[in-house]
PDB file of C-alpha atoms in Angstrom:
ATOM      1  CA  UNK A   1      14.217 174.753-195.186  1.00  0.00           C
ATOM      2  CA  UNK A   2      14.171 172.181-198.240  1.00  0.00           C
ATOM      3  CA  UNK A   3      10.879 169.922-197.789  1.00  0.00           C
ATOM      4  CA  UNK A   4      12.971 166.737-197.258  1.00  0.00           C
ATOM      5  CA  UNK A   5      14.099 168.198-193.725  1.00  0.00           C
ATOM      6  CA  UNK A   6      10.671 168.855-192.661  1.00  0.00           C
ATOM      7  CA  UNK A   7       9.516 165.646-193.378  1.00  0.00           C
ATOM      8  CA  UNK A   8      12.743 164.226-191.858  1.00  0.00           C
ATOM      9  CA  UNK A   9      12.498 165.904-188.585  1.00  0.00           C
ATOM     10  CA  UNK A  10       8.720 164.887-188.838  1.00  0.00           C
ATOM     11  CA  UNK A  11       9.490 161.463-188.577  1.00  0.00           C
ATOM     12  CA  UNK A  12      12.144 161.862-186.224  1.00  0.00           C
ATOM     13  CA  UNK A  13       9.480 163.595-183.956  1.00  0.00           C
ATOM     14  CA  UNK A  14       7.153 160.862-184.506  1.00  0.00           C
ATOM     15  CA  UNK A  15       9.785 158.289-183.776  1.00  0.00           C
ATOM     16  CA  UNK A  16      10.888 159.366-180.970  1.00  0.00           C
ATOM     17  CA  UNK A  17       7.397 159.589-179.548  1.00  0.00           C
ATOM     18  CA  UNK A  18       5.786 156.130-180.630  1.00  0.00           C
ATOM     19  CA  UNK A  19       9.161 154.766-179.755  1.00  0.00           C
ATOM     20  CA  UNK A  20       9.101 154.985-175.482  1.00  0.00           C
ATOM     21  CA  UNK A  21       8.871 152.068-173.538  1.00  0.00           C
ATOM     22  CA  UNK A  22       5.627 150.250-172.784  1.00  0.00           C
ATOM     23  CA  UNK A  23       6.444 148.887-169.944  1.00  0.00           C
ATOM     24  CA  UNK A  24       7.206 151.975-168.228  1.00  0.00           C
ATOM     25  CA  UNK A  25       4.184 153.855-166.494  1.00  0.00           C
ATOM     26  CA  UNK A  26       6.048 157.465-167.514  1.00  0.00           C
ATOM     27  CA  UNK A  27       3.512 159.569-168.973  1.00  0.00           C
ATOM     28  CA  UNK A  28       6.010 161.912-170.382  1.00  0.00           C
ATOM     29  CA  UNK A  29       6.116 160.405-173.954  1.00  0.00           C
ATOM     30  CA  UNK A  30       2.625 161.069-174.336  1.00  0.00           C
ATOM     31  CA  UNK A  31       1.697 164.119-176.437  1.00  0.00           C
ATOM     32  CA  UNK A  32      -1.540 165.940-177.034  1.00  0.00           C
ATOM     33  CA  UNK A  33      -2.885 168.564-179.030  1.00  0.00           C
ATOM     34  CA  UNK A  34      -3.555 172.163-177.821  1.00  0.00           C
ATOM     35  CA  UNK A  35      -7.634 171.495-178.317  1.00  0.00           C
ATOM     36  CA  UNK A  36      -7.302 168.040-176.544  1.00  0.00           C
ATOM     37  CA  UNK A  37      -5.091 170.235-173.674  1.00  0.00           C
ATOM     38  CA  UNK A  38      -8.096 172.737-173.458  1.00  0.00           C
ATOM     39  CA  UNK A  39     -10.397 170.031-173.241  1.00  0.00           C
ATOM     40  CA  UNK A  40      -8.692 168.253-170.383  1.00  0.00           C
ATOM     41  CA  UNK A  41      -7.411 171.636-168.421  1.00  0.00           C
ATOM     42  CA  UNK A  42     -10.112 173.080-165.584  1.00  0.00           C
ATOM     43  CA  UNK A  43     -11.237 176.072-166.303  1.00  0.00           C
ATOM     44  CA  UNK A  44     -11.828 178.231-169.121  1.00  0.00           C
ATOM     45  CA  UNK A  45      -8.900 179.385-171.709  1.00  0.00           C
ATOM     46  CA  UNK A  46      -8.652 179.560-174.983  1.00  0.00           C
ATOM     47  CA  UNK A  47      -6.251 177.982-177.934  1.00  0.00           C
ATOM     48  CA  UNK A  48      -4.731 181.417-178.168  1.00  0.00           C
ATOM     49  CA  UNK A  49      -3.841 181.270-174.453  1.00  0.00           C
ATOM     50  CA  UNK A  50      -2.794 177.938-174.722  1.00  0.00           C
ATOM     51  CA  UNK A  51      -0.478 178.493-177.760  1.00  0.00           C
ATOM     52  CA  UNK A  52       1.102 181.762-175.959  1.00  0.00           C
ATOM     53  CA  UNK A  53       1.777 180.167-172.858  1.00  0.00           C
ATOM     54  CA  UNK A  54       4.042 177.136-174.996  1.00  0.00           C
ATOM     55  CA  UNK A  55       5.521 180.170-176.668  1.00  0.00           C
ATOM     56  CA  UNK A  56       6.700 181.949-173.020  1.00  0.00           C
ATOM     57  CA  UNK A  57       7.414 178.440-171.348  1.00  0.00           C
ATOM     58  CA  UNK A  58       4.886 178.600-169.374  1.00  0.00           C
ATOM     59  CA  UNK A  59       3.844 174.803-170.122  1.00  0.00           C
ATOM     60  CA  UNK A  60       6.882 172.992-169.955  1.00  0.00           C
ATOM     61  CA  UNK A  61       7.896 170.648-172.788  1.00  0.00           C
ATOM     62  CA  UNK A  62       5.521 172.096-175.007  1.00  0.00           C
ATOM     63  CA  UNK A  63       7.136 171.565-178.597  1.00  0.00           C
ATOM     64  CA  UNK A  64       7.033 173.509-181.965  1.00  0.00           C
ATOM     65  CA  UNK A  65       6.357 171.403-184.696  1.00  0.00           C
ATOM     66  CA  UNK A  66       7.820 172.603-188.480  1.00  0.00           C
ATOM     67  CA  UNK A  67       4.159 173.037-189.207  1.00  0.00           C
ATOM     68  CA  UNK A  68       3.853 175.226-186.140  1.00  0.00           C
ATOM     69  CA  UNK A  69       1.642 173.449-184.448  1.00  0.00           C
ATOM     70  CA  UNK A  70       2.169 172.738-180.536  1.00  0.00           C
ATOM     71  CA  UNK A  71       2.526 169.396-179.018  1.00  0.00           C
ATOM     72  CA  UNK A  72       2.174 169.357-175.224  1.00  0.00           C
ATOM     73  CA  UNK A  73       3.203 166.534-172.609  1.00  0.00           C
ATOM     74  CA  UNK A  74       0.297 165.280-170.541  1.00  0.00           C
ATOM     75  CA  UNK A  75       2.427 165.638-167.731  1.00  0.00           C
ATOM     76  CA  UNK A  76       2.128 169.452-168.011  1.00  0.00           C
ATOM     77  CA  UNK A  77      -1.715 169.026-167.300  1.00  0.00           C
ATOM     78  CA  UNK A  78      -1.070 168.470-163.470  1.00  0.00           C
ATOM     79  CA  UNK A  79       1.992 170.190-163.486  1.00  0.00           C
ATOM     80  CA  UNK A  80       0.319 173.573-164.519  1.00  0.00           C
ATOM     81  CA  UNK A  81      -2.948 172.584-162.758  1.00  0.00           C
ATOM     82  CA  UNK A  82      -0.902 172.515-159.202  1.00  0.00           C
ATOM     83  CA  UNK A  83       1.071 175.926-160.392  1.00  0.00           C
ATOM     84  CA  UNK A  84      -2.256 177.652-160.533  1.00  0.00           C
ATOM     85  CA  UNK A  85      -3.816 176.667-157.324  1.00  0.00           C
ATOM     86  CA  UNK A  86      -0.323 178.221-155.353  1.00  0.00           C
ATOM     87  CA  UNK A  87      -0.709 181.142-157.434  1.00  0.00           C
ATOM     88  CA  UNK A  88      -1.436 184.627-155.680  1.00  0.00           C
ATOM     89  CA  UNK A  89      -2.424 188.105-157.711  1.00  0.00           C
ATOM     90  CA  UNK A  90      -0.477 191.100-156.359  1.00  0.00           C
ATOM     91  CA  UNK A  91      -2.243 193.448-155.168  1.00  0.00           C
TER      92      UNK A  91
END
């Protein structure tokens, strides 16, 4: 991929994420880091975890950056916070 695409779809990325609303109360648009996820998630996991459950899905609306890096939606916090306490090891 020439460089002027990755910095294109860079920006556009960037745009589209400093460009939501601010008078909406949607936490959606706001992105974090995996470390600032691991951080902020209960519990003990690592980056590697972290990374591998964007790659399955597993966090939804986690997004692959050219650089392949992973930006996740703070909404996912809760969202995968509530999907863990329903969760039930077979036996």
């Amino acid at each position: 991929m020439p460089l002027i695409s990755v910095v294109f779809l860079c920006k556009s990325f960037t745009m589209s994420v400093t460009n939501s609303n601010p008078d909406t109360t949607d936490q959606t648009n706001d992105w974090i880091l995996v470390s600032e996820f691991i951080n902020r998630f209960p519990g003990n996991i690592s980056g590697a975890s972290v990374r591998r459950w964007c790659q399955k899905g597993i966090i939804k609306g986690a997004i692959k950056l050219p650089t392949g890096r992973w930006r996740i939606p703070t909404s996912a916090i809760d969202q995968l916070y509530a999907e863990s306490q329903t969760w039930e090891p077979t036996p």
